[in-house]
Tab-separated table of C-alpha atoms in Angstrom:
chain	number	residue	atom	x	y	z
V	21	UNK	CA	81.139	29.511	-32.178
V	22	UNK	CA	80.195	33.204	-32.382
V	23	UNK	CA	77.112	34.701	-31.801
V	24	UNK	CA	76.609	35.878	-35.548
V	25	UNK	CA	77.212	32.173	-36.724
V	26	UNK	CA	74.936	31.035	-34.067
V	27	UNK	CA	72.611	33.584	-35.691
V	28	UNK	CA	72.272	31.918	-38.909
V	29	UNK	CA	72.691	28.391	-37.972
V	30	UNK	CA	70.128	28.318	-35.561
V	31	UNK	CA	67.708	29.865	-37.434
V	32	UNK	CA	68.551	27.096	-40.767
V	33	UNK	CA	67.695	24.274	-38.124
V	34	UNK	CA	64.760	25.455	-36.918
V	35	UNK	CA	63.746	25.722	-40.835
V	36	UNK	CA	65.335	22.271	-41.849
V	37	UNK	CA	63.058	20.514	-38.878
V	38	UNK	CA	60.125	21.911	-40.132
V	39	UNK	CA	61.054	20.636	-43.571
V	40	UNK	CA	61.784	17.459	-42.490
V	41	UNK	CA	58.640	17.450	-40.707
V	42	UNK	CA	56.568	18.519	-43.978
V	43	UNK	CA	58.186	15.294	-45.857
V	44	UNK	CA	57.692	13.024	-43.198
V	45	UNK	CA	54.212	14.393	-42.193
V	46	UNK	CA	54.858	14.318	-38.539
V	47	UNK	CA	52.262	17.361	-37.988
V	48	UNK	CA	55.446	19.982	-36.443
V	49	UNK	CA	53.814	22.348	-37.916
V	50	UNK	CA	55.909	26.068	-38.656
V	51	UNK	CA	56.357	29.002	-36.393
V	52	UNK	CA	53.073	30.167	-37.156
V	53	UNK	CA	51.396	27.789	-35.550
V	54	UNK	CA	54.053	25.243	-33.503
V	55	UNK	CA	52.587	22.285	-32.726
V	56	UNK	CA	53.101	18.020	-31.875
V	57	UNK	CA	49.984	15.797	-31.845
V	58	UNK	CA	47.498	17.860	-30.075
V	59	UNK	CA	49.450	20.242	-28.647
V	60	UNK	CA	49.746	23.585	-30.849
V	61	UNK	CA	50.547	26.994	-30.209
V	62	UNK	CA	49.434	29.947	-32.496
V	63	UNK	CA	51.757	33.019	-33.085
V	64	UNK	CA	50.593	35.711	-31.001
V	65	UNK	CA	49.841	38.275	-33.580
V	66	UNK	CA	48.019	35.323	-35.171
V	67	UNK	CA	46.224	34.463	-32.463
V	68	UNK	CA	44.976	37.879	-31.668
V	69	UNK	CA	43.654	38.418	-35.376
V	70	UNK	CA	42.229	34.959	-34.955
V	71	UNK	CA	40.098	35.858	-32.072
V	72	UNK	CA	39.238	39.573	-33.436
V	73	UNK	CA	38.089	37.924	-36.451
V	74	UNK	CA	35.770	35.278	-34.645
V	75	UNK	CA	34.677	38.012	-32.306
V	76	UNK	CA	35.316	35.350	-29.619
V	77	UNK	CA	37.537	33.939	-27.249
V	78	UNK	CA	39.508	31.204	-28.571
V	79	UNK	CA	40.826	29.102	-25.549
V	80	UNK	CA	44.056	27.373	-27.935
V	81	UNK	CA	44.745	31.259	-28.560
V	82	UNK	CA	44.776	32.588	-25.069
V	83	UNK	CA	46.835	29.606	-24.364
V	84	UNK	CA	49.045	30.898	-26.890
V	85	UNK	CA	48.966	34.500	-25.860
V	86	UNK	CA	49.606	33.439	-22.206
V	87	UNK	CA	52.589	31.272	-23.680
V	88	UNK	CA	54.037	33.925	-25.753
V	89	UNK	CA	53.932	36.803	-23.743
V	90	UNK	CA	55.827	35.336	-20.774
V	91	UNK	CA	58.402	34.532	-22.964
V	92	UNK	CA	58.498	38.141	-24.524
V	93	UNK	CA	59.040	38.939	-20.866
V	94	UNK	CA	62.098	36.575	-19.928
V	95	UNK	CA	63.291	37.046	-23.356
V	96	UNK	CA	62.514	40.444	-25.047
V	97	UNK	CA	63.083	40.074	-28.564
V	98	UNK	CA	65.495	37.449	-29.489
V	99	UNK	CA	63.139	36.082	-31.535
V	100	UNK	CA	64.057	38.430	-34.148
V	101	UNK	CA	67.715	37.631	-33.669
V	102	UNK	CA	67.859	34.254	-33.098
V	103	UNK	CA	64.521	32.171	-34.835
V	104	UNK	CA	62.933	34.272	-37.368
V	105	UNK	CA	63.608	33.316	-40.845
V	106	UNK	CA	63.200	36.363	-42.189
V	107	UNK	CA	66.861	37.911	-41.370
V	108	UNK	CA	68.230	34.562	-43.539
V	109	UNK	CA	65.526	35.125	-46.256
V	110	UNK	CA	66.994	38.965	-46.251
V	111	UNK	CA	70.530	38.082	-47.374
V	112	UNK	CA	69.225	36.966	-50.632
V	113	UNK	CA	69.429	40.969	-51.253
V	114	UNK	CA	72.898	40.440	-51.787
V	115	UNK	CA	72.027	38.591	-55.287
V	116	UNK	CA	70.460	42.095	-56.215
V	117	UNK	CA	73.277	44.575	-54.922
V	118	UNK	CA	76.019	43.140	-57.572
V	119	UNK	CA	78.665	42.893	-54.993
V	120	UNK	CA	77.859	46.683	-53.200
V	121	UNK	CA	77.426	47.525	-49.965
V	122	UNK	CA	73.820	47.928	-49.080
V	123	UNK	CA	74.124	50.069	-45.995
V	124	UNK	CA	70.429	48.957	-44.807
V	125	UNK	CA	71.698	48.299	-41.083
V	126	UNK	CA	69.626	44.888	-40.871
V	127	UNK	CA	72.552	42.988	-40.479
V	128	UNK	CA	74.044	43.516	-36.887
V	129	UNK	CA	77.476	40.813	-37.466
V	130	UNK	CA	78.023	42.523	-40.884
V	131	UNK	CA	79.021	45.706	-38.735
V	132	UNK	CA	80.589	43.940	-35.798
V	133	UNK	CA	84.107	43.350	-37.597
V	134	UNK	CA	84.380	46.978	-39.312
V	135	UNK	CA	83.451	49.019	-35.847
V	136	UNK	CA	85.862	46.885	-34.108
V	137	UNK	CA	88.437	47.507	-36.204
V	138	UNK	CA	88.144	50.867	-36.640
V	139	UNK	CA	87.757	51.261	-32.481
V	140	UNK	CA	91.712	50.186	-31.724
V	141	UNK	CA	92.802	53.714	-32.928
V	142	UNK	CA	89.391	55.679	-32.520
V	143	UNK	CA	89.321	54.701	-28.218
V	144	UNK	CA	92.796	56.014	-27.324
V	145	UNK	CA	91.518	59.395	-28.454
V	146	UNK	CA	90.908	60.713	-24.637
V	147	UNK	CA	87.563	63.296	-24.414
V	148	UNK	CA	87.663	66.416	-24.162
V	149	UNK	CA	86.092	68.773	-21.659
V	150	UNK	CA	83.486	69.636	-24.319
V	151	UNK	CA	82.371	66.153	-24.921
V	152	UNK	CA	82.404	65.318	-21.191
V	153	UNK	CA	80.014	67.983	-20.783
V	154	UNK	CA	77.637	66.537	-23.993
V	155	UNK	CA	77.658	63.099	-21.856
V	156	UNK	CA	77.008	64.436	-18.849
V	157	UNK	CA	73.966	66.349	-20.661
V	158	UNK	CA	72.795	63.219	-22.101
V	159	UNK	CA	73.834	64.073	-25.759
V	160	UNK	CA	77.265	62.497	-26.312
V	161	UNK	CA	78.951	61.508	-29.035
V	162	UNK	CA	78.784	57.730	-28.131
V	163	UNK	CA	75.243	57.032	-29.861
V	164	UNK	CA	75.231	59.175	-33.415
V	165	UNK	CA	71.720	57.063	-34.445
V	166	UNK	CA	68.127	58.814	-34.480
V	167	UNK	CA	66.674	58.113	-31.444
V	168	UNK	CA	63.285	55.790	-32.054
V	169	UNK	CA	60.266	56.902	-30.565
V	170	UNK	CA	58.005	54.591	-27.878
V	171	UNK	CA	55.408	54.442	-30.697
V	172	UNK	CA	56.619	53.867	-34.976
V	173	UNK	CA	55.891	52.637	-38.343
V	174	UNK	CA	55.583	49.561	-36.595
V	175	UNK	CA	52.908	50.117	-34.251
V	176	UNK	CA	50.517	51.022	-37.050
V	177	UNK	CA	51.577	48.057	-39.000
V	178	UNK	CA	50.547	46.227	-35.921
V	179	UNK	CA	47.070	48.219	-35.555
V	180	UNK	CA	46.284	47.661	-39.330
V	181	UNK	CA	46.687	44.116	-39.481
V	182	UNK	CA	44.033	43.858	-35.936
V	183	UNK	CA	41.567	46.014	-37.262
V	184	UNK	CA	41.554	44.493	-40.760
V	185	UNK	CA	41.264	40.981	-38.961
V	186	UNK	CA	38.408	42.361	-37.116
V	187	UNK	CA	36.340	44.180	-40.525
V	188	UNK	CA	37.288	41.137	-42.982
V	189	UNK	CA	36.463	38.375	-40.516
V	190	UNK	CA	40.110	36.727	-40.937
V	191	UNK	CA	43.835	37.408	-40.201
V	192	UNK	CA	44.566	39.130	-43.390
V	193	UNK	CA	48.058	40.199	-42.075
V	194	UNK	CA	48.475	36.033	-42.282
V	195	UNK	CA	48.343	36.268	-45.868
V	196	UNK	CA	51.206	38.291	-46.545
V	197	UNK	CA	53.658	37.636	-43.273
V	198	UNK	CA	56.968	36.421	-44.600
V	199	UNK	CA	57.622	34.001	-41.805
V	200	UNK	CA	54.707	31.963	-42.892
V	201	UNK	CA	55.095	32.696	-46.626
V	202	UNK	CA	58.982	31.431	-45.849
V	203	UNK	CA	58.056	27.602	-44.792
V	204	UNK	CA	54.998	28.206	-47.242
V	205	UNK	CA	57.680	28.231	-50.290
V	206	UNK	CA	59.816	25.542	-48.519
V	207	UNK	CA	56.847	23.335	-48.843
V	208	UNK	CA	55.690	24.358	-52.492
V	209	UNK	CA	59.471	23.757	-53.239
V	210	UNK	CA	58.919	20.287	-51.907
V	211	UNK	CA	55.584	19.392	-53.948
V	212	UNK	CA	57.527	20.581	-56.652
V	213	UNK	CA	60.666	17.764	-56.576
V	214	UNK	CA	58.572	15.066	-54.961
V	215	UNK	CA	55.336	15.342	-56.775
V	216	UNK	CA	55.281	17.540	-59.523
V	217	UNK	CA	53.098	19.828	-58.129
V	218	UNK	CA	53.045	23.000	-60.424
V	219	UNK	CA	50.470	26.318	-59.573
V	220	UNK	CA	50.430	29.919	-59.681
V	221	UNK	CA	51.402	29.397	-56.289
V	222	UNK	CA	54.723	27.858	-56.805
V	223	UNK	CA	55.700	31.698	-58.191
V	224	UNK	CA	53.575	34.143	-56.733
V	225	UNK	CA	54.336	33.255	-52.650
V	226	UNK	CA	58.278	32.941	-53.569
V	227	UNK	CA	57.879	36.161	-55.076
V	228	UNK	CA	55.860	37.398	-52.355
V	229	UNK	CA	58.537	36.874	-50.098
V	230	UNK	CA	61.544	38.381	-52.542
V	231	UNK	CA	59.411	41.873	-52.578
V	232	UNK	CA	59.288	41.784	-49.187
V	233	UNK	CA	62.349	40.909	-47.696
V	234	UNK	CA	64.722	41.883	-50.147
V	235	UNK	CA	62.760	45.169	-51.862
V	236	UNK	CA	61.697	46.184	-48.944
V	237	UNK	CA	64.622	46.356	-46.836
V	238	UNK	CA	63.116	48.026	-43.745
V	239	UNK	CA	60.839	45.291	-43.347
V	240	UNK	CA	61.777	43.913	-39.347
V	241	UNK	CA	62.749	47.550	-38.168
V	242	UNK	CA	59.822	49.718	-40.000
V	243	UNK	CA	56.965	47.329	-40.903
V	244	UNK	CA	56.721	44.012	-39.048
V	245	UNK	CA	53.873	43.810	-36.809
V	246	UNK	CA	55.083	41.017	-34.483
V	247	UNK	CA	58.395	43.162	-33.527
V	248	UNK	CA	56.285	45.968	-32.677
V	249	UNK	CA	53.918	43.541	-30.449
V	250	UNK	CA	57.292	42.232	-28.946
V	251	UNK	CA	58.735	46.165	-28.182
V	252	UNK	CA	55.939	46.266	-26.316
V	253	UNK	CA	55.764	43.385	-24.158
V	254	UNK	CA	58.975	43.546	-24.179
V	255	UNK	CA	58.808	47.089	-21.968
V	256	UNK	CA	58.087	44.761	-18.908
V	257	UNK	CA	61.530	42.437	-20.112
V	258	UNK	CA	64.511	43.268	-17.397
V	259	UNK	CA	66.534	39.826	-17.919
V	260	UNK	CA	69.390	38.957	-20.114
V	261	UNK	CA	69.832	42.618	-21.254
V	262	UNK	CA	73.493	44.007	-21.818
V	263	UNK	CA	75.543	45.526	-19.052
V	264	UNK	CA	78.444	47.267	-19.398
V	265	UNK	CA	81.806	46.735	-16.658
V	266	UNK	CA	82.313	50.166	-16.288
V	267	UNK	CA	85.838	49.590	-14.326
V	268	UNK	CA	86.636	47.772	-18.294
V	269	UNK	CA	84.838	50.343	-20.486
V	270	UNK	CA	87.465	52.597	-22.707
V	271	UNK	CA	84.962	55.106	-22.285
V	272	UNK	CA	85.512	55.482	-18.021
V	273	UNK	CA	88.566	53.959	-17.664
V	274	UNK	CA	90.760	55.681	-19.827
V	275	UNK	CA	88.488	58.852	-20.485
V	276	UNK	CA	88.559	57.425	-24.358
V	277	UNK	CA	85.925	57.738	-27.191
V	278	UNK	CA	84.736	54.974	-28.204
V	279	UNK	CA	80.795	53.942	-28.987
V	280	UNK	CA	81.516	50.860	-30.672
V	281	UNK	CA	78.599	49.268	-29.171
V	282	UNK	CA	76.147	51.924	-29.974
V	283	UNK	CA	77.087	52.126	-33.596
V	284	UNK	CA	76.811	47.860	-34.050
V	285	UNK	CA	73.619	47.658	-32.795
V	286	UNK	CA	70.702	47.212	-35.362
V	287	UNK	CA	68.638	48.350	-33.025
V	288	UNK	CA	69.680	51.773	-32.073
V	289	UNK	CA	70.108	51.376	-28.408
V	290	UNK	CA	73.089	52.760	-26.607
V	291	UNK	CA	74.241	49.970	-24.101
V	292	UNK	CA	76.666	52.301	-22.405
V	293	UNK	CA	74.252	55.870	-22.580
V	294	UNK	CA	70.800	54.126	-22.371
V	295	UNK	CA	69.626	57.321	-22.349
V	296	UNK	CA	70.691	57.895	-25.941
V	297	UNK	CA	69.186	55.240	-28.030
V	298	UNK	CA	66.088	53.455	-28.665
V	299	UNK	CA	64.399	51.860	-25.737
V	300	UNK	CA	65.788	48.226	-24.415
V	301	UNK	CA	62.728	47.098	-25.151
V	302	UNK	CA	63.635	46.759	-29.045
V	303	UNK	CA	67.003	44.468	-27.239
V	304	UNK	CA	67.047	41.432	-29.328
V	305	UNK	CA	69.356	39.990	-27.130
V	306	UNK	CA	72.373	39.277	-30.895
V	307	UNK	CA	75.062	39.856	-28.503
V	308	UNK	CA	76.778	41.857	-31.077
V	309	UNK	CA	77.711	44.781	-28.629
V	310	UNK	CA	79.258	42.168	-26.107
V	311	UNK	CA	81.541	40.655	-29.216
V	312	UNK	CA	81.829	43.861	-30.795
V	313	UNK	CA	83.512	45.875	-27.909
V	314	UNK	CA	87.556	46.398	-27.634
V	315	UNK	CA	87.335	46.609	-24.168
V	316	UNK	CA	85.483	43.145	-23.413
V	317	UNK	CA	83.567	44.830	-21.189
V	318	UNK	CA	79.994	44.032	-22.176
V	319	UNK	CA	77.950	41.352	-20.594
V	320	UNK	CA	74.142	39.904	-20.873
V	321	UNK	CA	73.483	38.678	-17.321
V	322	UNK	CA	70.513	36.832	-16.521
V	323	UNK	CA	69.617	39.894	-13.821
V	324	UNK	CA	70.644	43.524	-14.157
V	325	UNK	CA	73.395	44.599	-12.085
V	326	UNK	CA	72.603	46.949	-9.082
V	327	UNK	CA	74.024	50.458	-9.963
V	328	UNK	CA	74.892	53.344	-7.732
V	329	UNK	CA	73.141	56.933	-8.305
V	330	UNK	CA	76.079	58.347	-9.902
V	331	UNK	CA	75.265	55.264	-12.944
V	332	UNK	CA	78.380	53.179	-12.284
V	333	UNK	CA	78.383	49.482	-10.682
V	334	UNK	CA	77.130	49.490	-6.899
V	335	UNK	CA	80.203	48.145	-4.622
V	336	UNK	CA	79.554	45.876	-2.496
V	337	UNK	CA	82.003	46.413	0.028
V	338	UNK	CA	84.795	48.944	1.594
V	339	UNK	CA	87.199	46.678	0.184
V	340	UNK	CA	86.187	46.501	-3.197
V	341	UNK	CA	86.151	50.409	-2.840
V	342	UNK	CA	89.275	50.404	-1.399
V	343	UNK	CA	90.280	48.447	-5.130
V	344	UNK	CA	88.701	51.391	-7.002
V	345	UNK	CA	90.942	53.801	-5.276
């Protein structure tokens, strides 16, 4: 199964458990606030406005925190990729676009099968010495995105939603966060068939949601708060991120254009020029670059591969230079 299925199945049985927990009452709780019994765990962003709006230190929270970021460091972002809800909510969108194209970028497997496709006849194209010269400069043609900057729309998302915990004395961000208003409408939706439960509520948090995953369709890469507090965690992340075979890539194998993997990525990075794109730390770890390239030569090992100064694979041994030759 690929990675973009994966992406969307995972992510519908993560939200069909926590369903099935609602109806049964078996206390699961949502990804807000995960829990079994007496074990919980808080979101992180949650459980920093929680504590900035006690004022206190909130021992369930720090457990959380401590919880949270370790796996922000193992793990980066695939969150984003692989458990939010959010990404599934998005496609709705496509109810609104009357069969067009949005173009928005959120969707990494949308792009996957187009840039490969259009790669088989763009890679034989070999470089020439002026674009060899713009990748040695750092400034090549293989990454055509804006680069995004260490600090973003994001970030100040992320501030707002502390300091407003902090003045108003509760996580106001909570309110409004459309992973929580997501299993919020799954259980109105519920009340709804099973008891007949009708409020305001059964229409204003649905439409909550619609305006902001679907209106606002730069919601995970210019306003969510808990990717930016991942990014930066996720600075100190060095496993699972993509690495490129360079003896495979198009790009140094053949002296071919390619850039397929910059221009799937929803992200911005630049797996083959680094350099180029946004910083790994925004990796959510979709594994559309290592489906998406030609070449098959794009891998997420658990630990980075040693590389030479020159930026190409360290050998190992005279033999294996030998091979090279």
């Amino acid at each position: 199964m690929k990675a973009k299925t994966l992406r969307v199945v995972i992510p519908l049985a993560v939200m069909a458990v926590i369903a099935v927990g609602f109806y049964l009452n078996t206390g699961v709780g949502t990804l807000s606030a995960i829990g079994w019994a007496d074990v919980s765990l808080l979101c992180p962003l949650g459980a920093l406005a929680a504590m900035l709006a006690s004022k206190s230190i909130v021992p369930q929270a720090v457990i959380s925190l401590v919880i949270a970021v370790a796996a922000i460091v193992v793990l980066g972002r695939a969150f984003c990729a692989w458990v939010c809800p959010v990404p599934i909510v998005s496609k709705l969108r496509g109810l609104f676009s009357k069969g067009k194209t949005t173009g928005s970028g959120e969707d990494a497997g949308g792009a996957v099968g187009a840039a490969t496709a259009t790669t088989s006849d763009a890679a034989v194209a070999p470089l020439s010495a002026s674009e060899k010269a713009l990748l040695s400069k750092g400034s090549g043609c293989a990454s055509c995105r804006e680069k995004r900057g260490a600090v973003d729309s994001r970030h100040f998302v992320l501030g707002g939603a502390l300091l407003s915990a902090a003045i108003f004395g509760f996580p106001v961000f909570c309110l409004v966060c459309p992973i929580g208003l997501t299993f919020a409408t799954i259980l109105l939706v519920m009340l709804l068939f099973s008891n007949g439960d009708v409020t305001w509520s059964v229409v204003v948090i649905p439409a909550l949601l619609l305006v902001e995953v679907v209106f606002f369709r730069k919601w995970c890469s210019k306003l969510c708060p808990l990717s930016a507090f991942m990014s930066l965690i996720g600075k100190a992340n060095r496993t699972f991120r993509p690495a490129v075979d360079e003896s495979a890539c198009l790009e140094t194998s053949k002296g071919a254009t390619c850039g397929t993997c910059a221009t799937v990525c929803t992200e911005g990075i630049d797996p083959r020029h680094p350099e180029l794109g946004a910083n790994w730390s925004e990796c959510t770890k979709c594994r559309a670059c290592v489906e998406a390239c030609p070449a098959h030569a794009i891998s997420l090992p658990l630990l980075p591969r040693k590389r030479s100064s020159e930026g190409t694979p360290a050998l190992d041994s005279v033999d294996e230079v030998a091979q090279q030759r």
